[in-house]
mmCIF file of C-alpha atoms in Angstrom:
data_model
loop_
_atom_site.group_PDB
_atom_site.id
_atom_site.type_symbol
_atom_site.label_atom_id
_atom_site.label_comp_id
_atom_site.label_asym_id
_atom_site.label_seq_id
_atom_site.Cartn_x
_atom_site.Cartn_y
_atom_site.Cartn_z
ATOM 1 C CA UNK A 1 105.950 82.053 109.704
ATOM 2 C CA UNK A 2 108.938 83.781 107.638
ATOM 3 C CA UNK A 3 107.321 87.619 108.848
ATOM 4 C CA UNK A 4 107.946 86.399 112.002
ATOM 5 C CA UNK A 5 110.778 84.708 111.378
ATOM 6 C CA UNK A 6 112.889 87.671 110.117
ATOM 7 C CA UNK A 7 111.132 90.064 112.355
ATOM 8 C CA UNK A 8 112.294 88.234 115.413
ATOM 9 C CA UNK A 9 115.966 86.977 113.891
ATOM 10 C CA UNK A 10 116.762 90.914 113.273
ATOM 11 C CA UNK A 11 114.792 91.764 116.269
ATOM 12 C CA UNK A 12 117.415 89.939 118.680
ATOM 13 C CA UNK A 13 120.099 91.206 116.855
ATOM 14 C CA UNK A 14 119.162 94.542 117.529
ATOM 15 C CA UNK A 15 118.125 94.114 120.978
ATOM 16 C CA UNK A 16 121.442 92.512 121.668
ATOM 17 C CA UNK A 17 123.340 95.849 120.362
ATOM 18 C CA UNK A 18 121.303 98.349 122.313
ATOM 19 C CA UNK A 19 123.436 101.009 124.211
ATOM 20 C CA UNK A 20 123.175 100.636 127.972
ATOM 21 C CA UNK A 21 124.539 103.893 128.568
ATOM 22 C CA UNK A 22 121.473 105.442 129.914
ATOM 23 C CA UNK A 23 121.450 103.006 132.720
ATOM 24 C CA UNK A 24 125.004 103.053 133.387
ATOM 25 C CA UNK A 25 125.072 106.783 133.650
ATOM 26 C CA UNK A 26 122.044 107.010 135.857
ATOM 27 C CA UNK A 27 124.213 106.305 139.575
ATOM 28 C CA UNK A 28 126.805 107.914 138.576
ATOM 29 C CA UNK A 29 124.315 111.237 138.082
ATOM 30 C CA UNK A 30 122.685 110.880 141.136
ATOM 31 C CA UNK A 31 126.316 111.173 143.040
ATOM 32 C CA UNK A 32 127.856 113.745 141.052
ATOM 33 C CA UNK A 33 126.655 117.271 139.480
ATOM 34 C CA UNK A 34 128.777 119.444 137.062
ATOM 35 C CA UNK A 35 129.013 123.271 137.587
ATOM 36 C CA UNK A 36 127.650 125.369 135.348
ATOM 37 C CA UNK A 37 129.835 126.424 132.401
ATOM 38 C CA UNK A 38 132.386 123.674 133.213
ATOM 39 C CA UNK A 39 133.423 121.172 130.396
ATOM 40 C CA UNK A 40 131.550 118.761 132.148
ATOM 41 C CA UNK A 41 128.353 120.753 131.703
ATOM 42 C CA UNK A 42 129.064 121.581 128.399
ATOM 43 C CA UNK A 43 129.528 118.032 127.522
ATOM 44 C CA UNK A 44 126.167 116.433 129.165
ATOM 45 C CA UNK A 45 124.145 119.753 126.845
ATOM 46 C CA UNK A 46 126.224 118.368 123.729
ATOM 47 C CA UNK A 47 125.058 115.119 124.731
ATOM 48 C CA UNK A 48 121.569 116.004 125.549
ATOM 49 C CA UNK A 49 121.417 118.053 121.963
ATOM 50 C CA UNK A 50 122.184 114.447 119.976
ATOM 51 C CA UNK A 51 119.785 112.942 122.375
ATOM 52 C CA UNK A 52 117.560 115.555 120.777
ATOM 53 C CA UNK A 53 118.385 115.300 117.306
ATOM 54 C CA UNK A 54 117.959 111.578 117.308
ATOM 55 C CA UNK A 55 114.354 111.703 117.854
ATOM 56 C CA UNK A 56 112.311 110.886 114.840
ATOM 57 C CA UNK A 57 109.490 112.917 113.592
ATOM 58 C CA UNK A 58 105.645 111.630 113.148
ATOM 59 C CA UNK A 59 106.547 111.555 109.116
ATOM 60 C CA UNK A 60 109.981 109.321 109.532
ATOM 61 C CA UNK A 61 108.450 107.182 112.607
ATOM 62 C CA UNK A 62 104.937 106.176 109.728
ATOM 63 C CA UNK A 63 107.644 105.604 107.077
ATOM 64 C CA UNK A 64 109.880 103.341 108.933
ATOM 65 C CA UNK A 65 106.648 101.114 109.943
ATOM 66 C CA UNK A 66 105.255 101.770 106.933
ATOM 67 C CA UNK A 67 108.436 100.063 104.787
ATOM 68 C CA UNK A 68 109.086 97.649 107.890
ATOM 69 C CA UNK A 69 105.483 96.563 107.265
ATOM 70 C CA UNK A 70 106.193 96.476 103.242
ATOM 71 C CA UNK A 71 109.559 94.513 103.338
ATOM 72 C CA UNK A 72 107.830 91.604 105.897
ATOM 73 C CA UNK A 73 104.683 91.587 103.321
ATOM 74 C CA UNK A 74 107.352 91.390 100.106
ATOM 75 C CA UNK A 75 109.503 88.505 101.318
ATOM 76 C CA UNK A 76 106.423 86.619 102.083
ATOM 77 C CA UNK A 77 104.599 87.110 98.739
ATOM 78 C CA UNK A 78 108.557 86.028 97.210
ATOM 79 C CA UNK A 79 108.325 83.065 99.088
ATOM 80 C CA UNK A 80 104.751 82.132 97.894
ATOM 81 C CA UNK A 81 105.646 83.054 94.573
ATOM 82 C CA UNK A 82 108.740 80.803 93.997
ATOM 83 C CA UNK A 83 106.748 78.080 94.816
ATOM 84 C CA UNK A 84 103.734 78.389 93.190
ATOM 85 C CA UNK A 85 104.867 79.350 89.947
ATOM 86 C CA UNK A 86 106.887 77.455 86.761
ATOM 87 C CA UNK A 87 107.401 80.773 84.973
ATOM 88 C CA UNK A 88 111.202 81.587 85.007
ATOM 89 C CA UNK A 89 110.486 85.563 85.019
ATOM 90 C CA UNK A 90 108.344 85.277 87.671
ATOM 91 C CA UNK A 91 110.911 82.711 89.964
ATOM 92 C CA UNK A 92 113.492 85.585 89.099
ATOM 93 C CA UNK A 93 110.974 88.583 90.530
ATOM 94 C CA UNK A 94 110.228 86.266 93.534
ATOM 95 C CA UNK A 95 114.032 85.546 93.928
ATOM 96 C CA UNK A 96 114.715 89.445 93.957
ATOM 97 C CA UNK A 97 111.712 90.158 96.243
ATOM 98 C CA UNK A 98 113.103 87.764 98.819
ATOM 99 C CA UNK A 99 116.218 88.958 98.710
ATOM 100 C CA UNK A 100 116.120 92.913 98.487
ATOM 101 C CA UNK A 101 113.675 92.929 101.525
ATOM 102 C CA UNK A 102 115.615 90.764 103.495
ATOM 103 C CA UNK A 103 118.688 93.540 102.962
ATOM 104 C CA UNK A 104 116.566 96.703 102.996
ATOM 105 C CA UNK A 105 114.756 95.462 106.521
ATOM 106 C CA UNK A 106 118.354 94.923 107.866
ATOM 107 C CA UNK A 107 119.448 98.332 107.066
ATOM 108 C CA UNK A 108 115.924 99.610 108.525
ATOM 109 C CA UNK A 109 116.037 98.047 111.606
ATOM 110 C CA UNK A 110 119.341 99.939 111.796
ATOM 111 C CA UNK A 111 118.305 103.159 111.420
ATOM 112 C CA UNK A 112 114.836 102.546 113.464
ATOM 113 C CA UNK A 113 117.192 101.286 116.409
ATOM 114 C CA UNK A 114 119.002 104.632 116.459
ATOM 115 C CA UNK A 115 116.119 106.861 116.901
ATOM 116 C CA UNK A 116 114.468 104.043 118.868
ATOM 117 C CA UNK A 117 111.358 103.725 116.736
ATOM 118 C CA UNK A 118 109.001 100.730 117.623
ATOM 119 C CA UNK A 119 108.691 98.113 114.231
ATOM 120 C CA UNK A 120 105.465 96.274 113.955
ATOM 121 C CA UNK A 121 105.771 92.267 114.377
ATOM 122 C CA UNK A 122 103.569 91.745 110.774
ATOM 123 C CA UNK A 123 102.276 93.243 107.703
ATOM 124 C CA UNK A 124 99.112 95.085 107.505
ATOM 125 C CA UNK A 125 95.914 93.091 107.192
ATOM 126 C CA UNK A 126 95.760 94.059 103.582
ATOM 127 C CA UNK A 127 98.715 92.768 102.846
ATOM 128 C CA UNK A 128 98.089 89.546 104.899
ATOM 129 C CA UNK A 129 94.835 89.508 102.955
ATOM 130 C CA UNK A 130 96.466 89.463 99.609
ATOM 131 C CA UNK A 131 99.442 86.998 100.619
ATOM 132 C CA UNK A 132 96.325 84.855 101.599
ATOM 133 C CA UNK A 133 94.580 85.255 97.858
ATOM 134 C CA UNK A 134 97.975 84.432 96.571
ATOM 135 C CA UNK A 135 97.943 81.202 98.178
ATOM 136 C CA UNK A 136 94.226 80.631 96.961
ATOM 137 C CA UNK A 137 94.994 81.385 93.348
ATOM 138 C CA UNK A 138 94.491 78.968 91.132
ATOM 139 C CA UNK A 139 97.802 77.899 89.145
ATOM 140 C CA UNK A 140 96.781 78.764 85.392
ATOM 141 C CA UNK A 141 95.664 82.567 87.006
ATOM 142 C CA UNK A 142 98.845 83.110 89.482
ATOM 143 C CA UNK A 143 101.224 84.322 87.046
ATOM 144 C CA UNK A 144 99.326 87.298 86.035
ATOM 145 C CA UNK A 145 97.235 88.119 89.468
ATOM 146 C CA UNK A 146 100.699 88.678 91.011
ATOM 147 C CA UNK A 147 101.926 90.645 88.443
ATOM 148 C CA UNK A 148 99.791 92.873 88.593
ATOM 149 C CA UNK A 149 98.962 93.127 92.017
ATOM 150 C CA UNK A 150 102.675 93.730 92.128
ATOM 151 C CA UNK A 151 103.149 96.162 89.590
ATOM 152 C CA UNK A 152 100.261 98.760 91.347
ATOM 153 C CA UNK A 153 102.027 97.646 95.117
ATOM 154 C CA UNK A 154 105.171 99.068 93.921
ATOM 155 C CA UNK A 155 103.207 102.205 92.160
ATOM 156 C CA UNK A 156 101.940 103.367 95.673
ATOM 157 C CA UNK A 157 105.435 102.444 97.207
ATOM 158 C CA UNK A 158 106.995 104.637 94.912
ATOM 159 C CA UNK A 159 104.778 107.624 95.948
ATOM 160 C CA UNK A 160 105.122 107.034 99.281
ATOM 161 C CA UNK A 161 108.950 107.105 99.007
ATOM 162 C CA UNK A 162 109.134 110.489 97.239
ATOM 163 C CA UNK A 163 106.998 111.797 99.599
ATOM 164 C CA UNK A 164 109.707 111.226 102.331
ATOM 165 C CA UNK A 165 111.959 112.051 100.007
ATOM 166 C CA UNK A 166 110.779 115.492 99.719
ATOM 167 C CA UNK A 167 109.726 115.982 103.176
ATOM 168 C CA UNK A 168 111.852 113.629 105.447
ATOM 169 C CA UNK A 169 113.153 115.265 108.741
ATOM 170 C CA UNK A 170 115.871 112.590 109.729
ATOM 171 C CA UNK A 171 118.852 112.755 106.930
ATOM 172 C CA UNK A 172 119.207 108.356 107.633
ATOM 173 C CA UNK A 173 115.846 107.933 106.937
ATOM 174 C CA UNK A 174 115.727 110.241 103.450
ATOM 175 C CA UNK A 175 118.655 107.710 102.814
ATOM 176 C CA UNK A 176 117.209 104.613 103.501
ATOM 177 C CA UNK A 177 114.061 106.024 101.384
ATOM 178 C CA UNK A 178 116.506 106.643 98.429
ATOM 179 C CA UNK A 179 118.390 102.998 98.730
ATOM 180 C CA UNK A 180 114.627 102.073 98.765
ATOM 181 C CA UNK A 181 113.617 103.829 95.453
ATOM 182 C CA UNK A 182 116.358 102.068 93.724
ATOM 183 C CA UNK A 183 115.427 98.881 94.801
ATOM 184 C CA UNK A 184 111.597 99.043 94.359
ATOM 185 C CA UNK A 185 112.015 100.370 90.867
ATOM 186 C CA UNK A 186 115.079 97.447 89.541
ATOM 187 C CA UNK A 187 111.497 94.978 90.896
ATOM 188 C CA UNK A 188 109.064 97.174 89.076
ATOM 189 C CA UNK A 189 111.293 96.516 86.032
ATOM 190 C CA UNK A 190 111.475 92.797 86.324
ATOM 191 C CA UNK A 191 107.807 92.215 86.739
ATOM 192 C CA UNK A 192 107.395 94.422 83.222
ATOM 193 C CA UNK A 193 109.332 92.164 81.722
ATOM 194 C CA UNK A 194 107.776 89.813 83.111
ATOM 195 C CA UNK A 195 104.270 90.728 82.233
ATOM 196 C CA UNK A 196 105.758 91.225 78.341
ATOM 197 C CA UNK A 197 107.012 87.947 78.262
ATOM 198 C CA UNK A 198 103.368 86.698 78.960
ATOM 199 C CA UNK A 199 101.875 89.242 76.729
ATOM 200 C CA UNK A 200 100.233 90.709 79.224
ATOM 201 C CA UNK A 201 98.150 93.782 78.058
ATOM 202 C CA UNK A 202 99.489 97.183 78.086
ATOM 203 C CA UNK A 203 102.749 95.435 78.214
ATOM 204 C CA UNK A 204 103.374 94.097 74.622
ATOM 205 C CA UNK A 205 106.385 96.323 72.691
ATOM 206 C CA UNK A 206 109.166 98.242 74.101
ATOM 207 C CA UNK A 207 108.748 100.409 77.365
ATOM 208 C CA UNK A 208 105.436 98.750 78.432
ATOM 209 C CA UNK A 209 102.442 100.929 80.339
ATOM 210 C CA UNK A 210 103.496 102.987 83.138
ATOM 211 C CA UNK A 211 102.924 99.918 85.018
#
């Protein structure tokens, strides 16, 4: 219920804030036409240029989902997490998951409003499919399944971040992948500490595994 539940709570919001302009302007077209080369002109190109530069390439439009998708999959596994689990690390990594997605999705939906990108209403089935083992796991093997199902979840979220990174078209959305980066890796640090504290493998001493 909480994908939903944040996907529709930010999805009114949004809805509630969306320009109207295009439908006011539309009568007021049909009755009245600049001449060329007037300042009237040259203001509706100007306009028509943003109108232009706001639309979001195939790249930004699959990262935007993609993160959307990500951020609704994160604050659920949180929420699963701080309640199935008496390990204090692991309360603080599902505190920090619930949180930081929560934030990130609200400056998302921002930026996916502006170039009027379409945001999926759940996570993938893979990620539904994990939240689901989660649930299943037995309590003496939860600590360390989500750890490390964590840990290599934010391994491929960190590629697919620089990749935007390096080849992002829309300036917000390089942003939003950078304000992303930091986040992902401050919760890729917390569940290595994490998995020390349990003596996890490959995580004993300082520094851990490139985990």
């Amino acid at each position: 219920m909480i994908f939903r539940r944040i996907s529709v709570v930010v999805g009114a919001a949004g809805l509630l804030a969306l320009p109207a302009t295009a439908a006011q302007a539309a009568p007021a077209a049909q009755g009245t036409s600049a001449a060329p080369g007037s300042p009237a002109a040259q203001g509706t190109q100007a306009a028509s240029a943003v109108r232009v530069a706001q639309v979001a390439s195939e790249q930004d439009v699959s990262f935007l989902q993609a993160v959307h998708q990500d951020n609704l999959a994160e604050v659920g596994a949180g929420r699963i997490a701080w309640t199935s689990t008496a390990d204090p690390n692991v309360k603080r990594v599902a505190a920090a998951l619930m949180r930081d997605h929560i934030r990130l999705d609200a400056d998302l939906y921002s930026v996916a409003r502006r170039l009027r990108v379409s945001l999926p209403d759940t996570p993938t089935r893979e990620q539904e499919a994990l939240a689901n083992r989660y649930r299943l796991a037995p309590a003496n093997t939860f600590d360390e399944y989500f750890i490390s199902t964590q840990l290599a979840g934010h391994r491929a979220d960190l590629r697919l971040i620089a990749a935007q990174i390096e080849t992002g078209t829309d300036r917000s959305v390089v942003q939003l992948a950078a304000k992303a980066r930091t986040v992902i890796e401050h919760h890729r640090q917390l569940l290595r500490d994490a998995a020390e504290a349990r003596g996890m493998a490959g995580y004993l001493g300082t520094g851990g595994r490139n985990g």
